[in-house]
CSV table of C-alpha atoms in Angstrom, one decimal:
chain,number,residue,atom,x,y,z
A,1346,GLU,CA,0.0,0.0,0.0
A,1347,ALA,CA,1.4,3.3,-1.0
A,1348,GLY,CA,1.8,5.9,1.8
A,1349,VAL,CA,1.0,9.5,1.9
A,1350,THR,CA,3.0,11.4,-0.8
A,1351,GLN,CA,3.8,15.1,-1.0
A,1352,PHE,CA,5.1,17.1,-3.8
A,1353,PRO,CA,7.5,18.9,-4.1
A,1354,SER,CA,9.9,17.7,-1.5
A,1355,HIS,CA,11.5,21.1,-1.4
A,1356,SER,CA,10.5,24.5,-2.7
A,1357,VAL,CA,12.5,27.7,-2.7
A,1358,ILE,CA,10.7,30.8,-3.7
A,1359,GLU,CA,11.0,34.6,-3.3
A,1360,LYS,CA,8.9,36.7,-1.1
A,1361,GLY,CA,5.7,37.7,-2.9
A,1362,GLN,CA,5.6,34.6,-5.1
A,1363,THR,CA,3.0,31.9,-5.1
A,1364,VAL,CA,3.6,28.3,-4.2
A,1365,THR,CA,1.3,25.3,-4.4
A,1366,LEU,CA,1.9,22.2,-2.4
A,1367,ARG,CA,0.3,18.9,-3.1
A,1368,CYS,CA,-0.7,16.0,-1.0
A,1369,ASP,CA,-1.9,12.6,-2.1
A,1370,PRO,CA,-3.4,10.7,0.9
A,1371,ILE,CA,-3.5,6.9,1.3
A,1372,SER,CA,-6.3,5.5,-1.0
A,1373,GLY,CA,-9.5,5.2,0.9
A,1374,HIS,CA,-8.6,7.7,3.6
A,1375,ASP,CA,-11.4,10.3,3.8
A,1376,ASN,CA,-9.6,12.4,6.5
A,1377,LEU,CA,-6.8,14.6,5.3
A,1378,TYR,CA,-4.8,17.0,7.5
A,1379,TRP,CA,-2.3,19.7,6.9
A,1380,TYR,CA,0.3,20.6,9.6
A,1381,ARG,CA,3.3,22.9,9.5
A,1382,ARG,CA,6.6,23.0,11.4
A,1383,VAL,CA,8.4,26.3,11.5
A,1384,MET,CA,12.1,25.8,12.3
A,1385,GLY,CA,12.8,25.2,15.9
A,1386,LYS,CA,9.1,25.1,16.8
A,1387,GLU,CA,6.5,22.4,17.3
A,1388,ILE,CA,4.4,20.9,14.5
A,1389,LYS,CA,1.1,22.8,14.3
A,1390,PHE,CA,-2.2,21.9,12.9
A,1391,LEU,CA,-3.4,23.9,9.9
A,1392,LEU,CA,-6.7,22.3,8.8
A,1393,HIS,CA,-8.7,19.1,8.3
A,1394,PHE,CA,-10.7,17.8,5.4
A,1395,VAL,CA,-13.3,15.1,5.6
A,1396,LYS,CA,-13.7,14.1,2.0
A,1397,GLU,CA,-13.9,17.4,0.1
A,1398,SER,CA,-15.3,19.4,3.0
A,1399,LYS,CA,-13.3,21.5,5.4
A,1400,GLN,CA,-14.0,20.2,8.8
A,1401,ASP,CA,-11.7,22.4,10.8
A,1402,GLU,CA,-9.5,25.2,9.5
A,1403,SER,CA,-8.8,26.8,12.8
A,1404,GLY,CA,-5.1,26.6,12.4
A,1405,MET,CA,-4.8,28.4,9.1
A,1406,PRO,CA,-2.6,31.4,9.8
A,1407,ASN,CA,-4.2,34.0,7.5
A,1408,ASN,CA,-6.1,34.4,4.2
A,1409,ARG,CA,-2.9,34.0,2.2
A,1410,PHE,CA,-3.3,30.3,2.6
A,1411,LEU,CA,-5.9,28.4,0.6
A,1412,ALA,CA,-6.5,24.7,0.8
A,1413,GLU,CA,-8.6,22.7,-1.5
A,1414,ARG,CA,-9.5,19.0,-1.9
A,1415,THR,CA,-11.5,18.7,-5.0
A,1416,GLY,CA,-13.3,15.3,-5.4
A,1417,GLY,CA,-12.1,14.3,-2.0
A,1418,THR,CA,-8.8,12.8,-3.2
A,1419,TYR,CA,-5.7,14.8,-3.3
A,1420,SER,CA,-5.3,18.2,-1.7
A,1421,THR,CA,-3.4,21.3,-2.5
A,1422,LEU,CA,-2.3,24.1,-0.2
A,1423,LYS,CA,-1.5,27.4,-1.9
A,1424,VAL,CA,0.4,30.2,-0.4
A,1425,GLN,CA,-0.2,33.5,-2.1
A,1426,PRO,CA,1.7,35.8,-1.8
A,1427,ALA,CA,4.4,34.0,0.3
A,1428,GLU,CA,6.1,35.8,3.2
A,1429,LEU,CA,9.4,35.0,4.9
A,1430,GLU,CA,7.6,33.6,8.0
A,1431,ASP,CA,5.9,31.0,5.9
A,1432,SER,CA,9.1,29.1,5.6
A,1433,GLY,CA,9.0,25.7,7.3
A,1434,VAL,CA,8.1,22.1,6.6
A,1435,TYR,CA,4.5,21.4,5.6
A,1436,PHE,CA,3.2,17.9,6.5
A,1437,CYS,CA,0.1,16.2,5.2
A,1438,ALA,CA,-1.5,13.3,7.0
A,1439,SER,CA,-4.5,11.1,6.3
A,1440,SER,CA,-6.7,8.6,8.2
A,1441,GLN,CA,-9.7,6.5,7.8
A,1442,LEU,CA,-13.2,7.6,8.9
A,1443,ARG,CA,-13.8,4.5,11.1
A,1444,PRO,CA,-14.1,5.6,14.8
A,1445,ASP,CA,-11.3,3.3,15.9
A,1446,SER,CA,-8.9,4.7,13.3
A,1447,LEU,CA,-9.6,8.4,13.5
A,1448,TYR,CA,-6.4,9.2,15.3
A,1449,GLU,CA,-4.2,6.8,13.3
A,1450,GLN,CA,-2.9,9.6,11.2
A,1451,TYR,CA,-0.3,8.5,8.5
A,1452,PHE,CA,2.1,11.3,7.7
A,1453,GLY,CA,3.8,12.2,4.5
A,1454,PRO,CA,7.5,13.1,4.3
A,1455,GLY,CA,6.7,16.8,4.2
A,1456,THR,CA,7.4,19.7,1.8
A,1457,ARG,CA,10.3,22.0,3.0
A,1458,LEU,CA,9.3,25.5,1.9
A,1459,THR,CA,12.0,28.2,1.9
A,1460,VAL,CA,10.9,31.8,1.2
A,1461,THR,CA,13.8,34.2,0.5
B,204,ALA,CA,-5.7,25.2,25.6
B,205,GLN,CA,-3.9,22.0,25.2
B,206,SER,CA,-0.2,21.9,25.3
B,207,VAL,CA,2.6,19.3,25.2
B,208,THR,CA,6.1,19.7,26.6
B,209,GLN,CA,9.1,17.7,25.7
B,210,PRO,CA,11.7,19.1,28.0
B,211,ASP,CA,14.7,17.6,26.2
B,212,ILE,CA,15.5,19.1,22.8
B,213,HIS,CA,18.4,16.7,22.2
B,214,ILE,CA,19.5,13.5,23.9
B,215,THR,CA,22.6,11.4,23.2
B,216,VAL,CA,22.8,7.8,24.5
B,217,SER,CA,25.2,5.0,23.7
B,218,GLU,CA,24.1,2.0,21.7
B,219,GLY,CA,22.7,-0.7,24.0
B,220,ALA,CA,21.9,1.8,26.7
B,221,SER,CA,18.3,2.4,28.0
B,222,LEU,CA,16.3,5.4,26.9
B,223,GLU,CA,13.6,7.5,28.4
B,224,LEU,CA,12.1,10.5,26.6
B,225,ARG,CA,9.9,12.7,28.7
B,226,CYS,CA,6.5,14.2,27.7
B,227,ASN,CA,4.1,16.2,29.8
B,228,TYR,CA,0.8,17.5,28.7
B,229,SER,CA,-1.7,20.2,29.9
B,230,TYR,CA,-5.3,19.4,29.2
B,231,GLY,CA,-8.5,19.5,31.1
B,232,ALA,CA,-9.2,15.8,30.9
B,233,THR,CA,-7.2,12.8,29.8
B,234,PRO,CA,-6.5,13.2,26.1
B,235,TYR,CA,-5.6,10.6,23.6
B,236,LEU,CA,-1.8,10.3,23.7
B,237,PHE,CA,0.7,9.4,21.0
B,238,TRP,CA,4.4,9.1,20.2
B,239,TYR,CA,5.7,9.6,16.7
B,240,VAL,CA,9.2,9.2,15.2
B,241,GLN,CA,10.7,10.9,12.2
B,242,SER,CA,13.8,9.4,10.6
B,243,PRO,CA,15.7,11.6,8.2
B,244,GLY,CA,13.8,12.0,4.9
B,245,GLN,CA,10.8,10.1,6.2
B,246,GLY,CA,7.3,11.1,7.4
B,247,LEU,CA,6.2,10.8,10.9
B,248,GLN,CA,5.6,7.2,11.9
B,249,LEU,CA,3.3,6.3,14.7
B,250,LEU,CA,5.1,4.4,17.5
B,251,LEU,CA,2.3,3.9,19.9
B,252,LYS,CA,-0.9,5.3,21.3
B,253,TYR,CA,-2.9,5.4,24.5
B,254,PHE,CA,-6.7,5.7,24.5
B,255,SER,CA,-7.7,3.9,27.7
B,256,GLY,CA,-7.1,0.8,29.7
B,257,ASP,CA,-3.7,-0.5,30.7
B,258,THR,CA,-1.4,2.5,31.3
B,259,LEU,CA,1.7,0.7,30.0
B,260,VAL,CA,1.4,0.7,26.2
B,261,GLN,CA,3.6,-1.4,23.9
B,262,GLY,CA,4.5,-0.1,20.5
B,263,ILE,CA,6.6,-0.9,17.5
B,264,LYS,CA,10.3,-1.2,17.3
B,265,GLY,CA,10.5,-2.3,21.0
B,266,PHE,CA,9.3,1.0,22.5
B,267,GLU,CA,6.8,1.3,25.3
B,268,ALA,CA,5.3,4.2,27.1
B,269,GLU,CA,3.6,4.7,30.4
B,270,PHE,CA,0.7,7.0,31.1
B,271,LYS,CA,0.7,8.6,34.5
B,272,ARG,CA,-2.4,10.6,35.2
B,273,SER,CA,-1.1,12.0,38.5
B,274,GLN,CA,1.9,13.5,36.6
B,275,SER,CA,0.2,14.3,33.3
B,276,SER,CA,3.0,12.4,31.7
B,277,PHE,CA,3.4,9.9,28.9
B,278,ASN,CA,7.1,9.0,28.8
B,279,LEU,CA,8.6,6.9,26.1
B,280,ARG,CA,11.1,4.1,27.0
B,281,LYS,CA,13.3,1.5,25.3
B,282,PRO,CA,15.4,-0.9,27.3
B,283,SER,CA,18.3,-1.1,24.7
B,284,VAL,CA,18.7,1.4,21.9
B,285,HIS,CA,20.0,0.5,18.4
B,286,TRP,CA,21.9,2.8,16.1
B,287,SER,CA,18.8,2.8,13.8
B,288,ASP,CA,16.8,4.5,16.6
B,289,ALA,CA,18.5,7.8,15.9
B,290,ALA,CA,15.7,10.1,14.8
B,291,GLU,CA,13.5,12.8,16.1
B,292,TYR,CA,10.6,11.8,18.5
B,293,PHE,CA,7.4,13.7,18.9
B,294,CYS,CA,4.8,13.4,21.7
B,295,ALA,CA,1.3,14.4,20.7
B,296,VAL,CA,-2.2,14.6,22.2
B,297,GLY,CA,-5.6,14.4,20.6
B,298,ASP,CA,-8.9,15.8,21.8
B,299,ARG,CA,-11.4,13.3,22.9
B,300,GLN,CA,-14.3,15.7,22.4
B,301,GLY,CA,-14.2,15.6,18.7
B,302,ALA,CA,-11.6,17.8,17.0
B,303,GLN,CA,-9.3,15.3,15.5
B,304,LYS,CA,-6.2,17.5,15.3
B,305,LEU,CA,-3.1,16.5,17.1
B,306,VAL,CA,-1.2,18.9,19.3
B,307,PHE,CA,2.6,18.2,19.3
B,308,GLY,CA,5.5,18.8,21.5
B,309,GLN,CA,8.6,20.4,20.2
B,310,GLY,CA,10.3,17.1,19.5
B,311,THR,CA,13.4,15.4,21.0
B,312,ARG,CA,16.3,14.6,18.7
B,313,LEU,CA,18.0,11.4,19.7
B,314,THR,CA,21.6,10.7,18.8
B,315,ILE,CA,23.2,7.3,19.3
B,316,ASN,CA,26.9,6.9,20.1
B,317,PRO,CA,28.5,3.7,18.8
């Protein structure tokens, strides 16, 4: 079974540019989560999709961040325009909808975003 | 608000030695508790979890963790570490009341001396 995949693995952009991160969850996983780790800090929750619907976006830092999950499969996270403080590692995770599996979140390797 | 504290940013142990990584949480009730490990270039892998029942939880790769309600702790242990255990370890809590997001500690980087 393929794991959670993320693309790209690393992105370097200039301040003011736009970047789109992609996450492909494990097949059949209806829950999809985005997290971010800023250097030296803890991993923080950004948002949670159930299928194509946003269940919880309480962690999104501001309206420069836009997440989508069209069709309930892969998800994209767009940052526009990027600022220096957006640098960090963006993780995607997925889990099944079954009650006993809700918290068994499988994480991807992350996308390292560097804004210069 | 929930918070998780991992007091040790970096720990170095010798191969074959025992290991204990500390984790304390702040939460109004007993949350769900997790330990994840991240090896270089890999995603976070779930080592073990505590939902209820026996407070000593066994996980993968020979790890175990003990939930102590009185101390709000969930420390991770391994009796004898291997060089392949070198990685970063994260303690996390989940809200029992519905929000499925995980709240993570700052992580502990483990270095193994040969």
